[in-house]
Amino acid sequence: MAPVLTRLFTPLFTVLLLVFLATMVWTGSPIDVKREALIAFDMLLVLVVGLVLYAASARDPQTPPDLFDGLQFVLVVSALLVDALALTAIAARISEFGFTPNRVAALGENLILLVNLTWSAWLYARFLRDRVSFAVLEQWQIFYLPVYSVWAAFVVALFPLLFGYR
């Protein structure tokens, strides 16, 4: 099922992110800093990471790069740009309204996504240029998965103490 879902949703999410970025350039408007919009963008970025994981699990690491790998690269780079915009919006919210548990959790999640997407884009670029095997990208994704779990555990276990149960 992973190969079918990956092949179906990767082009759709790539187009969605590219249209969003083009719209932002065209209108000159930054991401709306409303909380609901930032949550939607975070969910979208998590779905992109999921698609990358699906692609890694469904792909034979010995196969040379193809057009779909290039599309995955465009998806990751566009998600990286959206994440940078979301981080800018989160920073604006924090500077305007201060630190809250939700804002700090969102900031941490987006920084974690930024690292994952940045390194994934770098590895995809190197893979597409025949500098590394796909297995390196696959290993990176496997290595990085626990980071999400550690952050979630930190938020659940320590945020109530750090923020006085607010």
CSV table of N, CA and C in Angstrom, one decimal:
chain,number,residue,atom,x,y,z
A,1,MET,N,0.8,-1.2,0.0
A,1,MET,CA,0.0,0.0,0.0
A,1,MET,C,0.9,1.3,0.0
A,2,ALA,N,2.0,1.2,0.7
A,2,ALA,CA,2.9,2.4,0.7
A,2,ALA,C,3.3,2.9,-0.7
A,3,PRO,N,3.7,2.0,-1.6
A,3,PRO,CA,4.0,2.6,-2.9
A,3,PRO,C,2.9,3.3,-3.6
A,4,VAL,N,1.7,2.8,-3.5
A,4,VAL,CA,0.5,3.4,-4.1
A,4,VAL,C,0.2,4.8,-3.5
A,5,LEU,N,0.2,4.8,-2.2
A,5,LEU,CA,-0.1,6.1,-1.5
A,5,LEU,C,1.0,7.1,-1.8
A,6,THR,N,2.2,6.7,-1.8
A,6,THR,CA,3.3,7.6,-2.1
A,6,THR,C,3.2,8.2,-3.5
A,7,ARG,N,3.0,7.3,-4.5
A,7,ARG,CA,2.9,7.7,-5.9
A,7,ARG,C,1.7,8.6,-6.1
A,8,LEU,N,0.6,8.4,-5.4
A,8,LEU,CA,-0.6,9.2,-5.5
A,8,LEU,C,-0.4,10.6,-4.9
A,9,PHE,N,0.0,10.6,-3.6
A,9,PHE,CA,0.0,11.8,-2.9
A,9,PHE,C,1.2,12.7,-3.0
A,10,THR,N,2.4,12.2,-3.4
A,10,THR,CA,3.5,13.0,-3.6
A,10,THR,C,3.3,14.1,-4.7
A,11,PRO,N,2.8,13.8,-5.9
A,11,PRO,CA,2.5,14.8,-6.8
A,11,PRO,C,1.5,15.8,-6.3
A,12,LEU,N,0.4,15.4,-5.6
A,12,LEU,CA,-0.6,16.3,-5.2
A,12,LEU,C,0.0,17.2,-4.1
A,13,PHE,N,0.7,16.7,-3.2
A,13,PHE,CA,1.3,17.6,-2.1
A,13,PHE,C,2.4,18.5,-2.7
A,14,THR,N,3.1,18.1,-3.7
A,14,THR,CA,4.1,18.9,-4.4
A,14,THR,C,3.4,20.1,-5.0
A,15,VAL,N,2.4,19.8,-5.8
A,15,VAL,CA,1.6,20.9,-6.5
A,15,VAL,C,1.0,21.8,-5.4
A,16,LEU,N,0.5,21.3,-4.4
A,16,LEU,CA,-0.1,22.1,-3.3
A,16,LEU,C,0.9,23.1,-2.7
A,17,LEU,N,2.0,22.6,-2.4
A,17,LEU,CA,3.1,23.4,-1.8
A,17,LEU,C,3.6,24.4,-2.7
A,18,LEU,N,3.8,24.0,-4.0
A,18,LEU,CA,4.3,25.0,-5.0
A,18,LEU,C,3.3,26.1,-5.3
A,19,VAL,N,2.0,25.7,-5.3
A,19,VAL,CA,1.0,26.7,-5.6
A,19,VAL,C,0.9,27.7,-4.4
A,20,PHE,N,1.0,27.1,-3.2
A,20,PHE,CA,1.1,28.0,-2.0
A,20,PHE,C,2.2,29.0,-2.0
A,21,LEU,N,3.4,28.4,-2.3
A,21,LEU,CA,4.6,29.3,-2.4
A,21,LEU,C,4.5,30.3,-3.5
A,22,ALA,N,4.0,29.9,-4.6
A,22,ALA,CA,3.8,30.9,-5.8
A,22,ALA,C,2.8,32.0,-5.4
A,23,THR,N,1.7,31.6,-4.7
A,23,THR,CA,0.7,32.5,-4.2
A,23,THR,C,1.3,33.5,-3.3
A,24,MET,N,2.2,33.1,-2.4
A,24,MET,CA,2.8,34.0,-1.4
A,24,MET,C,3.7,35.0,-2.1
A,25,VAL,N,4.5,34.5,-3.1
A,25,VAL,CA,5.3,35.4,-3.9
A,25,VAL,C,4.5,36.4,-4.7
A,26,TRP,N,3.4,35.9,-5.3
A,26,TRP,CA,2.6,36.7,-6.1
A,26,TRP,C,1.9,37.8,-5.3
A,27,THR,N,1.4,37.4,-4.2
A,27,THR,CA,0.6,38.4,-3.3
A,27,THR,C,1.5,39.2,-2.4
A,28,GLY,N,2.7,38.7,-2.1
A,28,GLY,CA,3.6,39.3,-1.2
A,28,GLY,C,3.2,39.2,0.2
A,29,SER,N,2.2,38.3,0.5
A,29,SER,CA,1.7,38.2,1.9
A,29,SER,C,2.4,37.0,2.6
A,30,PRO,N,2.8,37.2,3.8
A,30,PRO,CA,3.3,36.1,4.6
A,30,PRO,C,2.2,35.2,5.1
A,31,ILE,N,2.6,34.1,5.7
A,31,ILE,CA,1.6,33.2,6.3
A,31,ILE,C,0.8,33.9,7.3
A,32,ASP,N,-0.5,33.7,7.3
A,32,ASP,CA,-1.4,34.3,8.3
A,32,ASP,C,-0.9,33.7,9.6
A,33,VAL,N,-0.7,34.6,10.6
A,33,VAL,CA,-0.2,34.1,11.8
A,33,VAL,C,-1.2,33.6,12.8
A,34,LYS,N,-2.4,33.3,12.3
A,34,LYS,CA,-3.4,32.7,13.2
A,34,LYS,C,-3.0,31.3,13.6
A,35,ARG,N,-3.3,31.0,14.8
A,35,ARG,CA,-3.0,29.7,15.3
A,35,ARG,C,-3.5,28.5,14.4
A,36,GLU,N,-4.7,28.6,14.0
A,36,GLU,CA,-5.2,27.5,13.2
A,36,GLU,C,-4.5,27.3,11.9
A,37,ALA,N,-4.0,28.4,11.3
A,37,ALA,CA,-3.3,28.2,10.0
A,37,ALA,C,-1.9,27.6,10.3
A,38,LEU,N,-1.3,28.0,11.4
A,38,LEU,CA,0.0,27.3,11.7
A,38,LEU,C,-0.1,25.9,12.0
A,39,ILE,N,-1.2,25.5,12.7
A,39,ILE,CA,-1.4,24.1,13.0
A,39,ILE,C,-1.6,23.3,11.7
A,40,ALA,N,-2.4,23.9,10.7
A,40,ALA,CA,-2.6,23.3,9.4
A,40,ALA,C,-1.3,23.1,8.7
A,41,PHE,N,-0.4,24.1,8.7
A,41,PHE,CA,0.9,24.0,8.0
A,41,PHE,C,1.7,22.9,8.7
A,42,ASP,N,1.7,22.8,10.0
A,42,ASP,CA,2.5,21.8,10.7
A,42,ASP,C,2.0,20.4,10.3
A,43,MET,N,0.7,20.2,10.3
A,43,MET,CA,0.1,18.9,9.9
A,43,MET,C,0.5,18.6,8.4
A,44,LEU,N,0.5,19.6,7.6
A,44,LEU,CA,1.0,19.4,6.2
A,44,LEU,C,2.4,18.9,6.1
A,45,LEU,N,3.3,19.6,6.9
A,45,LEU,CA,4.7,19.2,6.9
A,45,LEU,C,4.9,17.9,7.5
A,46,VAL,N,4.2,17.5,8.5
A,46,VAL,CA,4.3,16.1,9.0
A,46,VAL,C,3.8,15.1,8.0
A,47,LEU,N,2.8,15.4,7.2
A,47,LEU,CA,2.4,14.5,6.1
A,47,LEU,C,3.5,14.4,5.1
A,48,VAL,N,4.2,15.5,4.8
A,48,VAL,CA,5.3,15.4,3.8
A,48,VAL,C,6.4,14.5,4.3
A,49,VAL,N,6.7,14.6,5.6
A,49,VAL,CA,7.7,13.7,6.2
A,49,VAL,C,7.2,12.2,6.1
A,50,GLY,N,5.9,12.1,6.3
A,50,GLY,CA,5.3,10.7,6.2
A,50,GLY,C,5.5,10.2,4.7
A,51,LEU,N,5.3,11.1,3.8
A,51,LEU,CA,5.4,10.7,2.4
A,51,LEU,C,6.9,10.3,2.1
A,52,VAL,N,7.8,11.0,2.6
A,52,VAL,CA,9.2,10.7,2.4
A,52,VAL,C,9.5,9.3,3.1
A,53,LEU,N,9.0,9.1,4.2
A,53,LEU,CA,9.1,7.8,4.9
A,53,LEU,C,8.5,6.7,4.1
A,54,TYR,N,7.3,6.9,3.5
A,54,TYR,CA,6.7,5.9,2.7
A,54,TYR,C,7.5,5.6,1.4
A,55,ALA,N,8.0,6.7,0.8
A,55,ALA,CA,8.9,6.5,-0.4
A,55,ALA,C,10.1,5.7,0.0
A,56,ALA,N,10.7,6.0,1.1
A,56,ALA,CA,11.9,5.3,1.5
A,56,ALA,C,11.6,3.8,1.7
A,57,SER,N,10.5,3.5,2.3
A,57,SER,CA,10.1,2.1,2.6
A,57,SER,C,9.7,1.4,1.4
A,58,ALA,N,9.2,2.1,0.4
A,58,ALA,CA,8.7,1.4,-0.8
A,58,ALA,C,9.7,1.3,-1.9
A,59,ARG,N,10.8,1.9,-1.8
A,59,ARG,CA,11.8,2.0,-2.8
A,59,ARG,C,12.9,1.0,-2.7
A,60,ASP,N,13.3,0.4,-3.8
A,60,ASP,CA,14.5,-0.5,-3.7
A,60,ASP,C,15.7,0.4,-3.7
A,61,PRO,N,16.6,0.3,-2.6
A,61,PRO,CA,17.7,1.2,-2.5
A,61,PRO,C,18.7,1.1,-3.6
A,62,GLN,N,18.7,0.0,-4.3
A,62,GLN,CA,19.7,-0.3,-5.3
A,62,GLN,C,19.3,0.3,-6.7
A,63,THR,N,18.1,0.7,-6.8
A,63,THR,CA,17.6,1.3,-8.1
A,63,THR,C,18.2,2.7,-8.3
A,64,PRO,N,18.6,3.0,-9.5
A,64,PRO,CA,19.2,4.4,-9.7
A,64,PRO,C,18.0,5.4,-9.6
A,65,PRO,N,18.4,6.7,-9.5
A,65,PRO,CA,17.4,7.7,-9.4
A,65,PRO,C,16.5,7.8,-10.6
A,66,ASP,N,15.3,8.2,-10.4
A,66,ASP,CA,14.4,8.3,-11.5
A,66,ASP,C,13.5,9.6,-11.4
A,67,LEU,N,12.6,9.8,-12.2
A,67,LEU,CA,11.8,11.1,-12.2
A,67,LEU,C,11.0,11.2,-10.9
A,68,PHE,N,10.5,10.1,-10.3
A,68,PHE,CA,9.8,10.2,-9.0
A,68,PHE,C,10.8,10.7,-7.9
A,69,ASP,N,12.0,10.3,-8.0
A,69,ASP,CA,13.0,10.8,-7.0
A,69,ASP,C,13.2,12.3,-7.1
A,70,GLY,N,13.2,12.8,-8.3
A,70,GLY,CA,13.3,14.2,-8.5
A,70,GLY,C,12.0,14.9,-8.0
A,71,LEU,N,10.9,14.3,-8.1
A,71,LEU,CA,9.6,14.9,-7.6
A,71,LEU,C,9.7,14.9,-6.1
A,72,GLN,N,10.2,13.8,-5.5
A,72,GLN,CA,10.3,13.8,-4.0
A,72,GLN,C,11.3,14.9,-3.5
A,73,PHE,N,12.3,15.1,-4.3
A,73,PHE,CA,13.2,16.2,-4.0
A,73,PHE,C,12.5,17.6,-4.0
A,74,VAL,N,11.7,17.8,-5.0
A,74,VAL,CA,11.0,19.1,-5.1
A,74,VAL,C,10.0,19.2,-4.0
A,75,LEU,N,9.4,18.1,-3.6
A,75,LEU,CA,8.4,18.1,-2.5
A,75,LEU,C,9.2,18.5,-1.2
A,76,VAL,N,10.3,17.9,-0.9
A,76,VAL,CA,11.1,18.1,0.3
A,76,VAL,C,11.6,19.6,0.3
A,77,VAL,N,12.1,20.1,-0.8
A,77,VAL,CA,12.6,21.5,-0.8
A,77,VAL,C,11.4,22.5,-0.6
A,78,SER,N,10.3,22.2,-1.3
A,78,SER,CA,9.1,23.1,-1.1
A,78,SER,C,8.6,23.1,0.4
A,79,ALA,N,8.6,21.9,1.0
A,79,ALA,CA,8.2,21.8,2.4
A,79,ALA,C,9.2,22.5,3.3
A,80,LEU,N,10.5,22.4,2.9
A,80,LEU,CA,11.5,23.2,3.7
A,80,LEU,C,11.2,24.7,3.6
A,81,LEU,N,10.9,25.2,2.5
A,81,LEU,CA,10.5,26.6,2.4
A,81,LEU,C,9.3,27.0,3.2
A,82,VAL,N,8.3,26.1,3.1
A,82,VAL,CA,7.1,26.4,3.9
A,82,VAL,C,7.4,26.3,5.4
A,83,ASP,N,8.3,25.4,5.8
A,83,ASP,CA,8.6,25.3,7.2
A,83,ASP,C,9.4,26.6,7.6
A,84,ALA,N,10.2,27.1,6.8
A,84,ALA,CA,10.9,28.3,7.1
A,84,ALA,C,9.9,29.5,7.3
A,85,LEU,N,8.9,29.5,6.4
A,85,LEU,CA,7.9,30.6,6.6
A,85,LEU,C,7.1,30.4,7.9
A,86,ALA,N,6.8,29.1,8.2
A,86,ALA,CA,6.0,28.8,9.4
A,86,ALA,C,6.8,29.2,10.6
A,87,LEU,N,8.1,29.0,10.6
A,87,LEU,CA,9.0,29.4,11.7
A,87,LEU,C,9.0,30.9,11.9
A,88,THR,N,9.0,31.6,10.8
A,88,THR,CA,9.0,33.0,10.8
A,88,THR,C,7.7,33.5,11.5
A,89,ALA,N,6.6,32.9,11.1
A,89,ALA,CA,5.3,33.2,11.7
A,89,ALA,C,5.2,32.9,13.2
A,90,ILE,N,5.8,31.8,13.6
A,90,ILE,CA,5.8,31.4,15.0
A,90,ILE,C,6.7,32.4,15.8
A,91,ALA,N,7.8,32.7,15.2
A,91,ALA,CA,8.7,33.7,15.9
A,91,ALA,C,7.9,35.1,16.0
A,92,ALA,N,7.2,35.4,15.0
A,92,ALA,CA,6.4,36.7,15.1
A,92,ALA,C,5.3,36.6,16.2
A,93,ARG,N,4.7,35.4,16.3
A,93,ARG,CA,3.7,35.3,17.4
A,93,ARG,C,4.3,35.3,18.7
A,94,ILE,N,5.5,34.7,18.9
A,94,ILE,CA,6.2,34.7,20.2
A,94,ILE,C,6.6,36.1,20.5
A,95,SER,N,7.1,36.8,19.5
A,95,SER,CA,7.6,38.2,19.8
A,95,SER,C,6.4,39.1,20.2
A,96,GLU,N,5.3,38.9,19.6
A,96,GLU,CA,4.1,39.8,19.8
A,96,GLU,C,3.4,39.4,21.1
A,97,PHE,N,3.2,38.1,21.3
A,97,PHE,CA,2.3,37.6,22.4
A,97,PHE,C,3.0,36.9,23.5
A,98,GLY,N,4.3,36.6,23.3
A,98,GLY,CA,5.1,36.0,24.4
A,98,GLY,C,5.1,34.4,24.3
A,99,PHE,N,5.8,33.8,25.2
A,99,PHE,CA,5.9,32.4,25.2
A,99,PHE,C,4.7,31.7,25.9
A,100,THR,N,4.2,30.7,25.2
A,100,THR,CA,3.2,29.8,25.8
A,100,THR,C,3.6,28.4,25.5
A,101,PRO,N,3.0,27.5,26.2
A,101,PRO,CA,3.3,26.1,25.9
A,101,PRO,C,3.0,25.7,24.5
A,102,ASN,N,1.9,26.1,23.9
A,102,ASN,CA,1.6,25.8,22.5
A,102,ASN,C,2.6,26.4,21.5
A,103,ARG,N,3.0,27.6,21.8
A,103,ARG,CA,4.0,28.3,20.9
A,103,ARG,C,5.3,27.6,21.0
A,104,VAL,N,5.8,27.3,22.2
A,104,VAL,CA,7.1,26.6,22.3
A,104,VAL,C,7.0,25.2,21.7
A,105,ALA,N,5.9,24.5,21.9
A,105,ALA,CA,5.8,23.2,21.3
A,105,ALA,C,5.8,23.3,19.8
A,106,ALA,N,5.1,24.3,19.2
A,106,ALA,CA,5.2,24.5,17.8
A,106,ALA,C,6.6,24.9,17.3
A,107,LEU,N,7.2,25.7,18.0
A,107,LEU,CA,8.6,26.1,17.6
A,107,LEU,C,9.5,24.9,17.6
A,108,GLY,N,9.4,24.1,18.7
A,108,GLY,CA,10.3,22.9,18.7
A,108,GLY,C,10.0,21.9,17.6
A,109,GLU,N,8.7,21.7,17.3
A,109,GLU,CA,8.3,20.8,16.2
A,109,GLU,C,8.8,21.3,14.9
A,110,ASN,N,8.7,22.6,14.7
A,110,ASN,CA,9.1,23.2,13.4
A,110,ASN,C,10.6,23.2,13.2
A,111,LEU,N,11.4,23.3,14.3
A,111,LEU,CA,12.8,23.2,14.3
A,111,LEU,C,13.3,21.8,14.0
A,112,ILE,N,12.6,20.8,14.6
A,112,ILE,CA,12.9,19.4,14.3
A,112,ILE,C,12.6,19.1,12.9
A,113,LEU,N,11.4,19.6,12.4
A,113,LEU,CA,11.1,19.4,10.9
A,113,LEU,C,12.1,20.1,10.0
A,114,LEU,N,12.6,21.3,10.4
A,114,LEU,CA,13.6,22.0,9.6
A,114,LEU,C,14.8,21.2,9.5
A,115,VAL,N,15.3,20.6,10.6
A,115,VAL,CA,16.5,19.8,10.5
A,115,VAL,C,16.3,18.5,9.6
A,116,ASN,N,15.2,17.9,9.8
A,116,ASN,CA,14.9,16.7,9.0
A,116,ASN,C,14.8,17.0,7.5
A,117,LEU,N,14.0,18.0,7.2
A,117,LEU,CA,13.8,18.4,5.8
A,117,LEU,C,15.1,18.9,5.2
A,118,THR,N,15.9,19.7,5.9
A,118,THR,CA,17.2,20.2,5.4
A,118,THR,C,18.1,19.0,5.0
A,119,TRP,N,18.3,18.1,5.9
A,119,TRP,CA,19.2,17.0,5.7
A,119,TRP,C,18.6,16.1,4.6
A,120,SER,N,17.3,15.9,4.6
A,120,SER,CA,16.7,15.0,3.6
A,120,SER,C,16.9,15.7,2.2
A,121,ALA,N,16.7,17.0,2.1
A,121,ALA,CA,17.0,17.6,0.8
A,121,ALA,C,18.4,17.5,0.4
A,122,TRP,N,19.3,17.7,1.3
A,122,TRP,CA,20.7,17.5,1.0
A,122,TRP,C,21.0,16.1,0.5
A,123,LEU,N,20.5,15.1,1.2
A,123,LEU,CA,20.8,13.7,0.8
A,123,LEU,C,20.1,13.4,-0.5
A,124,TYR,N,18.8,13.9,-0.8
A,124,TYR,CA,18.2,13.7,-2.1
A,124,TYR,C,19.0,14.3,-3.2
A,125,ALA,N,19.5,15.5,-3.0
A,125,ALA,CA,20.3,16.2,-4.0
A,125,ALA,C,21.5,15.3,-4.3
A,126,ARG,N,22.2,14.8,-3.3
A,126,ARG,CA,23.4,14.0,-3.5
A,126,ARG,C,23.0,12.7,-4.2
A,127,PHE,N,21.9,12.1,-3.8
A,127,PHE,CA,21.5,10.9,-4.4
A,127,PHE,C,21.2,11.1,-5.9
A,128,LEU,N,20.5,12.2,-6.2
A,128,LEU,CA,20.1,12.5,-7.6
A,128,LEU,C,21.4,12.7,-8.5
A,129,ARG,N,22.4,13.2,-7.8
A,129,ARG,CA,23.7,13.4,-8.6
A,129,ARG,C,24.6,12.2,-8.5
A,130,ASP,N,24.1,11.1,-8.0
A,130,ASP,CA,24.9,9.8,-7.9
A,130,ASP,C,26.1,10.0,-7.0
A,131,ARG,N,25.9,10.7,-5.9
A,131,ARG,CA,27.0,10.9,-4.9
A,131,ARG,C,26.9,9.9,-3.7
A,132,VAL,N,25.6,9.6,-3.4
A,132,VAL,CA,25.4,8.6,-2.3
A,132,VAL,C,24.3,7.7,-2.8
A,133,SER,N,24.2,6.6,-2.1
A,133,SER,CA,23.1,5.6,-2.4
A,133,SER,C,21.8,6.0,-1.7
A,134,PHE,N,20.7,5.5,-2.1
A,134,PHE,CA,19.5,5.8,-1.5
A,134,PHE,C,19.4,5.3,-0.1
A,135,ALA,N,20.2,4.3,0.2
A,135,ALA,CA,20.2,3.7,1.5
A,135,ALA,C,20.6,4.7,2.6
A,136,VAL,N,21.5,5.7,2.2
A,136,VAL,CA,21.9,6.7,3.1
A,136,VAL,C,20.7,7.6,3.5
A,137,LEU,N,19.9,7.9,2.6
A,137,LEU,CA,18.6,8.7,2.9
A,137,LEU,C,17.7,7.9,3.8
A,138,GLU,N,17.6,6.6,3.4
A,138,GLU,CA,16.7,5.7,4.2
A,138,GLU,C,17.2,5.6,5.7
A,139,GLN,N,18.5,5.5,5.8
A,139,GLN,CA,19.1,5.4,7.2
A,139,GLN,C,18.9,6.7,8.0
A,140,TRP,N,19.0,7.8,7.3
A,140,TRP,CA,18.8,9.1,7.9
A,140,TRP,C,17.4,9.2,8.5
A,141,GLN,N,16.4,8.8,7.7
A,141,GLN,CA,15.0,8.8,8.1
A,141,GLN,C,14.8,7.9,9.3
A,142,ILE,N,15.4,6.7,9.3
A,142,ILE,CA,15.2,5.8,10.4
A,142,ILE,C,15.9,6.4,11.7
A,143,PHE,N,17.1,6.9,11.5
A,143,PHE,CA,17.8,7.5,12.6
A,143,PHE,C,17.1,8.7,13.2
A,144,TYR,N,16.4,9.5,12.4
A,144,TYR,CA,15.8,10.7,12.9
A,144,TYR,C,14.4,10.5,13.5
A,145,LEU,N,13.7,9.4,13.2
A,145,LEU,CA,12.4,9.1,13.8
A,145,LEU,C,12.3,9.3,15.3
A,146,PRO,N,13.2,8.7,16.1
A,146,PRO,CA,13.1,8.9,17.5
A,146,PRO,C,13.2,10.3,18.0
A,147,VAL,N,13.7,11.2,17.2
A,147,VAL,CA,13.7,12.7,17.6
A,147,VAL,C,12.3,13.2,17.9
A,148,TYR,N,11.4,12.8,17.0
A,148,TYR,CA,10.0,13.2,17.1
A,148,TYR,C,9.4,12.6,18.4
A,149,SER,N,9.7,11.4,18.7
A,149,SER,CA,9.2,10.8,19.9
A,149,SER,C,9.8,11.4,21.2
A,150,VAL,N,11.1,11.7,21.1
A,150,VAL,CA,11.7,12.4,22.3
A,150,VAL,C,11.0,13.8,22.5
A,151,TRP,N,10.8,14.5,21.4
A,151,TRP,CA,10.2,15.8,21.6
A,151,TRP,C,8.8,15.7,22.1
A,152,ALA,N,8.0,14.8,21.6
A,152,ALA,CA,6.7,14.6,22.1
A,152,ALA,C,6.7,14.2,23.6
A,153,ALA,N,7.6,13.3,24.0
A,153,ALA,CA,7.7,12.9,25.4
A,153,ALA,C,8.0,14.1,26.3
A,154,PHE,N,9.0,14.9,25.8
A,154,PHE,CA,9.4,16.1,26.5
A,154,PHE,C,8.2,17.1,26.7
A,155,VAL,N,7.4,17.3,25.6
A,155,VAL,CA,6.3,18.2,25.7
A,155,VAL,C,5.3,17.6,26.7
A,156,VAL,N,5.0,16.4,26.6
A,156,VAL,CA,3.9,15.8,27.5
A,156,VAL,C,4.4,15.7,28.9
A,157,ALA,N,5.6,15.3,29.2
A,157,ALA,CA,6.1,15.1,30.5
A,157,ALA,C,6.6,16.4,31.2
A,158,LEU,N,7.3,17.2,30.5
A,158,LEU,CA,8.0,18.4,31.2
A,158,LEU,C,7.3,19.7,31.0
A,159,PHE,N,6.5,19.9,29.9
A,159,PHE,CA,5.9,21.2,29.7
A,159,PHE,C,4.9,21.6,30.8
A,160,PRO,N,4.1,20.6,31.4
A,160,PRO,CA,3.3,21.0,32.5
A,160,PRO,C,4.1,21.6,33.7
A,161,LEU,N,5.3,21.0,33.9
A,161,LEU,CA,6.1,21.5,35.0
A,161,LEU,C,6.8,22.8,34.7
A,162,LEU,N,7.3,22.9,33.4
A,162,LEU,CA,7.9,24.2,33.0
A,162,LEU,C,7.0,25.4,32.9
A,163,PHE,N,5.7,25.1,32.5
A,163,PHE,CA,4.8,26.2,32.4
A,163,PHE,C,3.8,26.3,33.5
A,164,GLY,N,4.0,25.6,34.6
A,164,GLY,CA,3.1,25.7,35.7
A,164,GLY,C,1.7,25.2,35.5
A,165,TYR,N,1.6,24.2,34.7
A,165,TYR,CA,0.3,23.5,34.4
A,165,TYR,C,-0.7,24.5,33.7
A,166,ARG,N,-0.2,25.4,32.9
A,166,ARG,CA,-1.1,26.3,32.2
A,166,ARG,C,-1.6,25.7,31.0
